[in-house]
Short mmCIF file of C-alpha atoms in Angstrom, two decimals:
data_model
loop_
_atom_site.label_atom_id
_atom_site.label_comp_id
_atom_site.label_asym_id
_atom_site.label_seq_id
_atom_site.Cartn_x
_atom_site.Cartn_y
_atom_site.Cartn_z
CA UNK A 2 0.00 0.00 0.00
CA UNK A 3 1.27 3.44 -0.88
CA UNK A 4 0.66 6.86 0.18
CA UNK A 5 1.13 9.85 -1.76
CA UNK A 6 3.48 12.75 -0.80
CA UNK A 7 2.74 15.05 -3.96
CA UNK A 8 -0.06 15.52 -6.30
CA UNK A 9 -0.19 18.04 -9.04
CA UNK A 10 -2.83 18.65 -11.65
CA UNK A 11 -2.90 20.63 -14.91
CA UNK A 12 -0.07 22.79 -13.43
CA UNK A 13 0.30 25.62 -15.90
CA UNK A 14 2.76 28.67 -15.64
CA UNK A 15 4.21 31.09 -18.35
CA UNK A 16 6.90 33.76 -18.64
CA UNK A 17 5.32 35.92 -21.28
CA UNK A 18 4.29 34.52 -24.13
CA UNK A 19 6.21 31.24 -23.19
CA UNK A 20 4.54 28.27 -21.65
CA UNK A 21 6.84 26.74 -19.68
CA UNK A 22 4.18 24.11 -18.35
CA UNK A 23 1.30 23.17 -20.04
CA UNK A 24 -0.77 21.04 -18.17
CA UNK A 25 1.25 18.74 -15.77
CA UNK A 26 -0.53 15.97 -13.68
CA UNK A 27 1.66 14.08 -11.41
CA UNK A 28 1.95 12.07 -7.93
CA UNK A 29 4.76 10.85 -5.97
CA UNK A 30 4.57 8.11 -3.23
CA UNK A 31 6.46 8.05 0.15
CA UNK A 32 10.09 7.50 0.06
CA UNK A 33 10.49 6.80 -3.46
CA UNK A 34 12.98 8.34 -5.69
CA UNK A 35 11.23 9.94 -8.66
CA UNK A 36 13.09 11.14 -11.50
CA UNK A 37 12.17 14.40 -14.01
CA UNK A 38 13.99 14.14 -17.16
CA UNK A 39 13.74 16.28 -20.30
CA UNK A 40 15.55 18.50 -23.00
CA UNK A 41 16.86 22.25 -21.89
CA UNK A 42 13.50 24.08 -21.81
CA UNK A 43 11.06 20.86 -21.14
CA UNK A 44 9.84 22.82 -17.56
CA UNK A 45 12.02 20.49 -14.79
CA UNK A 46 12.84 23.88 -13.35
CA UNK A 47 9.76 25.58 -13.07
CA UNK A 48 7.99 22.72 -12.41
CA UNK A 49 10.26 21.59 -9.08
CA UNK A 50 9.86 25.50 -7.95
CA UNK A 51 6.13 25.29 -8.02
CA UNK A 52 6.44 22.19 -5.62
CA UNK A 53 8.50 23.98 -3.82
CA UNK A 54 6.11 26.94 -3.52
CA UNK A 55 8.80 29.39 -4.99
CA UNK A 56 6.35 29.65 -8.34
CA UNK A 57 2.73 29.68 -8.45
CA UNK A 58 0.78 27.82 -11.01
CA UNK A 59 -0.89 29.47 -13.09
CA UNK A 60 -3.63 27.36 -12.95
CA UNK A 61 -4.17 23.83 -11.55
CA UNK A 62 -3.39 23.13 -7.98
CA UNK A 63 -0.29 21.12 -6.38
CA UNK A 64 -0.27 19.61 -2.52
CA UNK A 65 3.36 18.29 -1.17
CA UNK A 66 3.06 16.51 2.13
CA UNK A 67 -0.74 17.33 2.29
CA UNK A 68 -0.22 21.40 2.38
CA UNK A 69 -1.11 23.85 -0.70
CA UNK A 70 2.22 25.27 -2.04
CA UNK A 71 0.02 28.40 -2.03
CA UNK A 72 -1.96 28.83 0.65
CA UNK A 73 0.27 27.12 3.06
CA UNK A 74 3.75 27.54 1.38
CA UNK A 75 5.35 29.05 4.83
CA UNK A 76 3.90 25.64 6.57
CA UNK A 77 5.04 23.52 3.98
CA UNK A 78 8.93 25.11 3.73
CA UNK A 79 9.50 23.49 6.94
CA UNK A 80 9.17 20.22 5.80
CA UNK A 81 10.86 19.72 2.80
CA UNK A 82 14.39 20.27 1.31
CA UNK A 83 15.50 22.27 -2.08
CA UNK A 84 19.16 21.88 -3.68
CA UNK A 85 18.86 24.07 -6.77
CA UNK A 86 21.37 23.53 -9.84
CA UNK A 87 24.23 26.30 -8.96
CA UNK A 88 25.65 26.31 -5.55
CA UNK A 89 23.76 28.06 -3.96
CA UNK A 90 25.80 28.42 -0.44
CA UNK A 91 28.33 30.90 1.35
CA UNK A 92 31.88 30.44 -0.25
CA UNK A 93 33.12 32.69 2.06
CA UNK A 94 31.80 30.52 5.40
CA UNK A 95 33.79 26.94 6.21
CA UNK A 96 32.19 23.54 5.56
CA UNK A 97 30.49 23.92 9.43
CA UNK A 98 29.77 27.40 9.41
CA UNK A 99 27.50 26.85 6.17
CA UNK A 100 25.54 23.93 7.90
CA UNK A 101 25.01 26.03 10.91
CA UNK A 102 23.48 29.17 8.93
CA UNK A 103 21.38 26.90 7.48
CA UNK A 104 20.64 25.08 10.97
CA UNK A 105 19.67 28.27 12.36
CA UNK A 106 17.56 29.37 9.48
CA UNK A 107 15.68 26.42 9.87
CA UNK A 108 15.47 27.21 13.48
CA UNK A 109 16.92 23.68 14.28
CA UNK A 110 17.95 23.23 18.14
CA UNK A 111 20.80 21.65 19.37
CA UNK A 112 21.59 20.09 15.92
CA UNK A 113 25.11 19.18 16.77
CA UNK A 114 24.16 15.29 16.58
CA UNK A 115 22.83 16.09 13.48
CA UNK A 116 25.82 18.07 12.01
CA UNK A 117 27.93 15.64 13.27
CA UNK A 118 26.04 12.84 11.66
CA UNK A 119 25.73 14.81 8.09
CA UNK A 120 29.30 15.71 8.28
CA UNK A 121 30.29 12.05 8.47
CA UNK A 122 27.93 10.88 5.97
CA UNK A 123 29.23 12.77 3.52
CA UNK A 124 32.79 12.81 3.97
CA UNK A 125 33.10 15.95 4.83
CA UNK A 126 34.56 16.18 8.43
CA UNK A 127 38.16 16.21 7.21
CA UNK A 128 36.83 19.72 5.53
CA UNK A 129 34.82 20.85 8.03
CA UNK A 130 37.13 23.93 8.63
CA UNK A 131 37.83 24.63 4.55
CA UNK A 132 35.73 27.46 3.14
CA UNK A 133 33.19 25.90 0.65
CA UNK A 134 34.63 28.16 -1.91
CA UNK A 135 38.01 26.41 -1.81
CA UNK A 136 35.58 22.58 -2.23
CA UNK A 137 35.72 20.89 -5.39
CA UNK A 138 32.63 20.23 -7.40
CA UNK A 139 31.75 17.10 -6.11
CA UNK A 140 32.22 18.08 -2.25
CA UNK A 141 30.09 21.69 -2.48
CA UNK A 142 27.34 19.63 -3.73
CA UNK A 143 27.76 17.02 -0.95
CA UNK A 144 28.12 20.39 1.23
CA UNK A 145 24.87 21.24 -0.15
CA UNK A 146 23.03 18.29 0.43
CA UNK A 147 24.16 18.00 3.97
CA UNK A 148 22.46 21.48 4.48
CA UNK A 149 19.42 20.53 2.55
CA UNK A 150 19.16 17.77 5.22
CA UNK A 151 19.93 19.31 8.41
CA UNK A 152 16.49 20.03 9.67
CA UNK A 153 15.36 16.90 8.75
CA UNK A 154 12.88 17.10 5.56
CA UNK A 155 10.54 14.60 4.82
CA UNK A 156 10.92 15.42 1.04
CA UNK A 157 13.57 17.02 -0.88
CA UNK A 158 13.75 18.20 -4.50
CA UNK A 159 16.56 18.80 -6.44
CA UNK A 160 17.30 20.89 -9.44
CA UNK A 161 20.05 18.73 -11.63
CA UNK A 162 22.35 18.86 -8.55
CA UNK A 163 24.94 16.78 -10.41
CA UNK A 164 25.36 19.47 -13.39
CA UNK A 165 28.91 19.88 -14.64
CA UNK A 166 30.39 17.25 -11.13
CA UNK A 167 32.30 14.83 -12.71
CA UNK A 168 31.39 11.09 -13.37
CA UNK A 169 33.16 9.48 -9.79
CA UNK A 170 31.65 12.19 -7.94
CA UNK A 171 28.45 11.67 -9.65
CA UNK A 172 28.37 8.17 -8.58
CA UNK A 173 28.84 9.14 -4.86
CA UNK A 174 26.63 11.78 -4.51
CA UNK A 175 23.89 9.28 -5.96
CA UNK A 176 25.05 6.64 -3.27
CA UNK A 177 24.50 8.87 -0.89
CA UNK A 178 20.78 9.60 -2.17
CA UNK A 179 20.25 6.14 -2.45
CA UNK A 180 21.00 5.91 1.60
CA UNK A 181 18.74 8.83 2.33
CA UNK A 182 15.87 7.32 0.58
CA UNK A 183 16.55 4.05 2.35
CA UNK A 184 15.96 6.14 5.88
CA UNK A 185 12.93 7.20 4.35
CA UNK A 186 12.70 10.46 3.11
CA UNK A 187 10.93 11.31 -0.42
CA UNK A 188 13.15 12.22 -3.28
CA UNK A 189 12.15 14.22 -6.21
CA UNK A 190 14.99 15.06 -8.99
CA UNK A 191 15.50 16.44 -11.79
CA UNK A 192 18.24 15.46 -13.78
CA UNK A 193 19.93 15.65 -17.29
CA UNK A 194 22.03 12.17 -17.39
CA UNK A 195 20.02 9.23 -18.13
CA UNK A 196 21.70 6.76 -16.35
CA UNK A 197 21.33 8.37 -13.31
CA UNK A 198 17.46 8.52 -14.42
CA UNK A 199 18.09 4.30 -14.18
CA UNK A 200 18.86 4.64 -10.32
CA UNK A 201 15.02 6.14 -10.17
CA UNK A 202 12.18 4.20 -8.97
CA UNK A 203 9.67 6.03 -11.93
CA UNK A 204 11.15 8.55 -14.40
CA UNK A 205 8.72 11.45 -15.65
CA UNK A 206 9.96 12.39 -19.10
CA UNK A 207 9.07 15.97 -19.85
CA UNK A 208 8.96 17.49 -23.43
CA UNK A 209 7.65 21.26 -24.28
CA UNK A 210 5.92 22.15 -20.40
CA UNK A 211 4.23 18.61 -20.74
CA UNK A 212 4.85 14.84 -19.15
CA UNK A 213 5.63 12.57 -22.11
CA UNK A 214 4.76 9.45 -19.82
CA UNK A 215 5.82 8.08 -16.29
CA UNK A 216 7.17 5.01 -15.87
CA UNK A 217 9.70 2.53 -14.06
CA UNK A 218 13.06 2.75 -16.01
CA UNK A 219 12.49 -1.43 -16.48
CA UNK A 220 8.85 -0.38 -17.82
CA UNK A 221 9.95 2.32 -20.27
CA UNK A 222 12.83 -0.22 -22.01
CA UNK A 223 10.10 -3.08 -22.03
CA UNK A 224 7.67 -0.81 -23.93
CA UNK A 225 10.42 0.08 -26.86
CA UNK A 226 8.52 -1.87 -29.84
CA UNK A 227 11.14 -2.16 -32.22
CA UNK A 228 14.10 -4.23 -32.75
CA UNK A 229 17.00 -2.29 -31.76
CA UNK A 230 21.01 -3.03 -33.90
CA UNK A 231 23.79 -1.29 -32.48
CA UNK A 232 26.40 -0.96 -35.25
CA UNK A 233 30.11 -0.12 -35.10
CA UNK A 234 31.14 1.51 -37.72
CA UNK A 235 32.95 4.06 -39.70
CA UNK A 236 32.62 6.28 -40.94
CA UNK A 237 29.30 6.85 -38.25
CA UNK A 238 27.80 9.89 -39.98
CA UNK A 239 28.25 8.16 -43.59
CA UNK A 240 26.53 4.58 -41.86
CA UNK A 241 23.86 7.37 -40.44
CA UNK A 242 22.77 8.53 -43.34
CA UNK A 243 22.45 5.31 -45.03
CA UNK A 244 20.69 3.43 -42.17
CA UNK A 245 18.04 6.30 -41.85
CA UNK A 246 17.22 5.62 -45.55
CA UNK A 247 17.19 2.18 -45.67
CA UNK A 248 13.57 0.48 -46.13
CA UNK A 249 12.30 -1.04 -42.70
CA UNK A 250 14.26 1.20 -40.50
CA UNK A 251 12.10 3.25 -38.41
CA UNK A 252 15.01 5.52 -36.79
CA UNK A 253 18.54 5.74 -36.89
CA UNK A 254 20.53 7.81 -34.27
CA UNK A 255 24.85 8.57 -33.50
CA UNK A 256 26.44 6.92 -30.09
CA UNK A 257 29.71 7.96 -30.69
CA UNK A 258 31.39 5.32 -32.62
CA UNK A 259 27.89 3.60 -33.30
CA UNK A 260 25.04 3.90 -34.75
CA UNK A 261 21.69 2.61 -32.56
CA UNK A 262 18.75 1.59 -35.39
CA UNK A 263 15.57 0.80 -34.64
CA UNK A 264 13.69 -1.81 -37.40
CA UNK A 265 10.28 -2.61 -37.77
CA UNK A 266 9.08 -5.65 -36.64
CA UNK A 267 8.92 -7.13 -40.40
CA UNK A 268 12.37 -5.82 -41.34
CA UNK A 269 15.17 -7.89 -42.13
CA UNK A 270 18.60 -7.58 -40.36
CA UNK A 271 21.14 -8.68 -43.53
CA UNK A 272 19.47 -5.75 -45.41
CA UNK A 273 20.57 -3.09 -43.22
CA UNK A 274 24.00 -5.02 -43.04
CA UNK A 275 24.26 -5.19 -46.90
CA UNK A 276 22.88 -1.73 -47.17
CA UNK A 277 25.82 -0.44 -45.00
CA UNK A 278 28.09 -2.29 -46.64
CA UNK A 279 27.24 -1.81 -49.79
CA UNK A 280 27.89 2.34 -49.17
CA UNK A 281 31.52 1.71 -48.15
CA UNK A 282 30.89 1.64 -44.67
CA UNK A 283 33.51 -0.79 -42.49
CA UNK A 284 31.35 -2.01 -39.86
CA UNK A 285 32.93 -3.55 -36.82
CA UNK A 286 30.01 -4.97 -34.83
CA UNK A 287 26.63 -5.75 -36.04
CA UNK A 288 24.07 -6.61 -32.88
CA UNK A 289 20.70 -6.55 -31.69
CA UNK A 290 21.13 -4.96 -28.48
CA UNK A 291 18.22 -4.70 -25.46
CA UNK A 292 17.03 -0.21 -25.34
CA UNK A 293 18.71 2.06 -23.16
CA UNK A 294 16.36 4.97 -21.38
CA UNK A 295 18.12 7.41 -23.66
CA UNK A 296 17.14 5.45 -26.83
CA UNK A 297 13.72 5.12 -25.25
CA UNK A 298 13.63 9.06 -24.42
CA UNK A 299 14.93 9.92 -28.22
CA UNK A 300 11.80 7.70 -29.84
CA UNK A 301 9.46 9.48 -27.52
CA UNK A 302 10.85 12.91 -28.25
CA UNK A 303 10.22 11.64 -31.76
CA UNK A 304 7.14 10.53 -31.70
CA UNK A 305 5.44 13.82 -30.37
CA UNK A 306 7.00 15.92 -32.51
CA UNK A 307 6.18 13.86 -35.27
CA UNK A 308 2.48 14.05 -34.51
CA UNK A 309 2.76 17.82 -33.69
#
C-alpha cells in the first residue's frame, strides 16, 4: 500500500508569451525516488519551484506533504528540502559554518548530533574547517546536500544537482541519495544524465511544459517496440545517413562510434548489413542490443514531434 506525498494537476505557468508548463498531472509516493527528465527548456525547473512553492501555477493546484504550495507555502517550507542547480551556499563561510546558517535558518535546536552525523555521511569532516569556496565540485554539492538535510525534511527536491560534477563524484553523490531514501525520506529530482534517471524508482519524461509518460526505467525499455542493432562503424555519420534511408528502419541515431537503429518488426537484419556495406561503410560490430532509457527518451521525443 502506498501513500502519496505530492499531487499536481494541470499545473500551468508562463513567462510571457512562453509556456513553460502546459498542463502537468503528477503524484509521488512516500520514500520513493522519482526522477524528471527532459531536454533544456522541457519545464524540470519551473515545475520543481512550483512544488517547492517558490512559483505559483498558473492554474491547476499542487499539494506536497498534504499542504497547498500556495496557501500554506510558509507551513510547507519546513518540511521539505531544495538543492537548486548552482551552488547556492556561502563560499566565504567553512564547511560547518554553512551547515550552521542553514541550521539556524531552519530554526533547528541543538543540531550538533545532526551536524555531526551529516558531516560524516558525507565525507566531509576532514573539511569541516575549509571554506566551501576552496571545495571541489563534487564536495560543495555534498556540502549542499548536507544542508538541505539538516532540519530533517521529509521530502527534498533537487534541481540537476549533479550538473557539470564529474562522473566518480556523480556516482557518490547518488550513493549517498540512495542511503537517504533508504531512511525514508521522499526524493524528487531532476536530472539531465540518463543513467542516473536508471537509479530512479519512476522517471517522468518531460517534453515542451508537458509529461511525455511516467514510468519505471524497467517499464519504459520493455515498452520500446522495435528491434533495436547497435552498429560499429565508420565512418558513423556516412553509416547514419544510409541506415536512416534504408527500407524497414524506423530511426537511426549517433552513439559515438555507433550507430543505434531501430527496425520494424517485419524488417530484415542482412538488409541493413548489406545496405551499409554496400555504401563503403567498415562495420565492426553488427548486434541486436536490449534499449537504453536514452534510446527510449529519443523515440518518444520523436514521436510527439512527429504528430505535432
Amino acid at each position: 500500500m502506498t501513500t502519496e506525498v505530492l499531487s499536481a494537476e494541470n499545473l500551468r505557468f508562463s513567462f510571457g508569451k512562453v509556456a513553460a508548463l502546459a498542463g502537468v498531472d503528477l503524484t509521488v509516493e512516500k520514500g520513493e525516488i522519482f526522477g524528471i527528465v527532459g531536454p533544456d527548456g522541457a519545464g524540470k525547473t519551473t515545475l520543481i519551484r512550483i512544488f517547492c512553492g517558490l512559483l505559483p501555477p498558473a492554474a491547476g493546484s499542487c499539494r506536497v506533504l498534504g499542504f497547498d504550495t500556495v496557501k500554506e507555502k510558509m507551513a510547507l517550507i519546513r518540511k521539505i528540502g531544495y538543492l537548486s542547480q548552482r551552488f547556492s551556499l556561502y563560499g566565504d563561510l567553512t564547511v560547518s559554518e554553512n551547515i550552521d546558517f542553514f541550521a539556524e535558518i531552519h530554526g533547528v535546536k541543538d543540531f550538533a548530533a545532526r551536524k555531526k552525523e551529516l558531516l560524516d555521511y558525507m565525507d566531509l569532516e576532514r573539511f569541516r574547517g575549509r571554506l566551501s569556496g576552496a571545495l571541489s565540485g563534487g564536495m560543495k554539492q555534498k556540502l549542499a546536500l548536507a544542508c538541505t538535510l539538516i532540519h530533517t525534511p521529509e521530502i527534498i527536491f533537487l534541481d540537476e544537482p549533479t550538473n557539470g560534477v564529474d562522473p566518480v563524484a556523480r556516482r557518490d553523490f547518488w550513493d549517498i541519495l540512495a542511503e537517504v531514501s533508504a531512511g525514508g525520506v521522499t526524493i524528487v529530482i531532476s536530472t539531465p544524465y540518463l543513467d542516473e534517471a536508471e537509479r530512479c524508482r519512476r522517471v517522468a519524461f518531460m517534453d515542451g511544459g508537458q509529461v511525455i509518460t511516467v514510468a519505471s526505467p524497467r517499464d519504459a525499455k520493455e515498452s520500446f517496440p522495435g528491434r533495436l542493432i547497435e552498429v560499429v562503424c565508420d565512418p558513423v555519420k556516412q553509416a547514419h545517413e544510409r541506415a536512416a534511408a534504408t527500407p524497414g528502419v524506423v530511426s537511426a541515431q549517433i552513439f559515438g562510434d555507433k550507430i543505434h537503429v531501430e527496425l520494424a518488426a517485419d524488417a530484415d537484419e542482412m538488409a541493413l548489413r548489406t545496405a551499409l556495406e554496400a555504401a563503403a561503410v567498415r562495420v565492426t560490430h553488427f548486434r541486436q542490443v536490449r534499449p537504453t532509457l536514452e534510446d527510449v527518451f529519443i523515440r518518444l521525443l520523436a514521436e510527439r514531434r512527429r504528430v505535432a
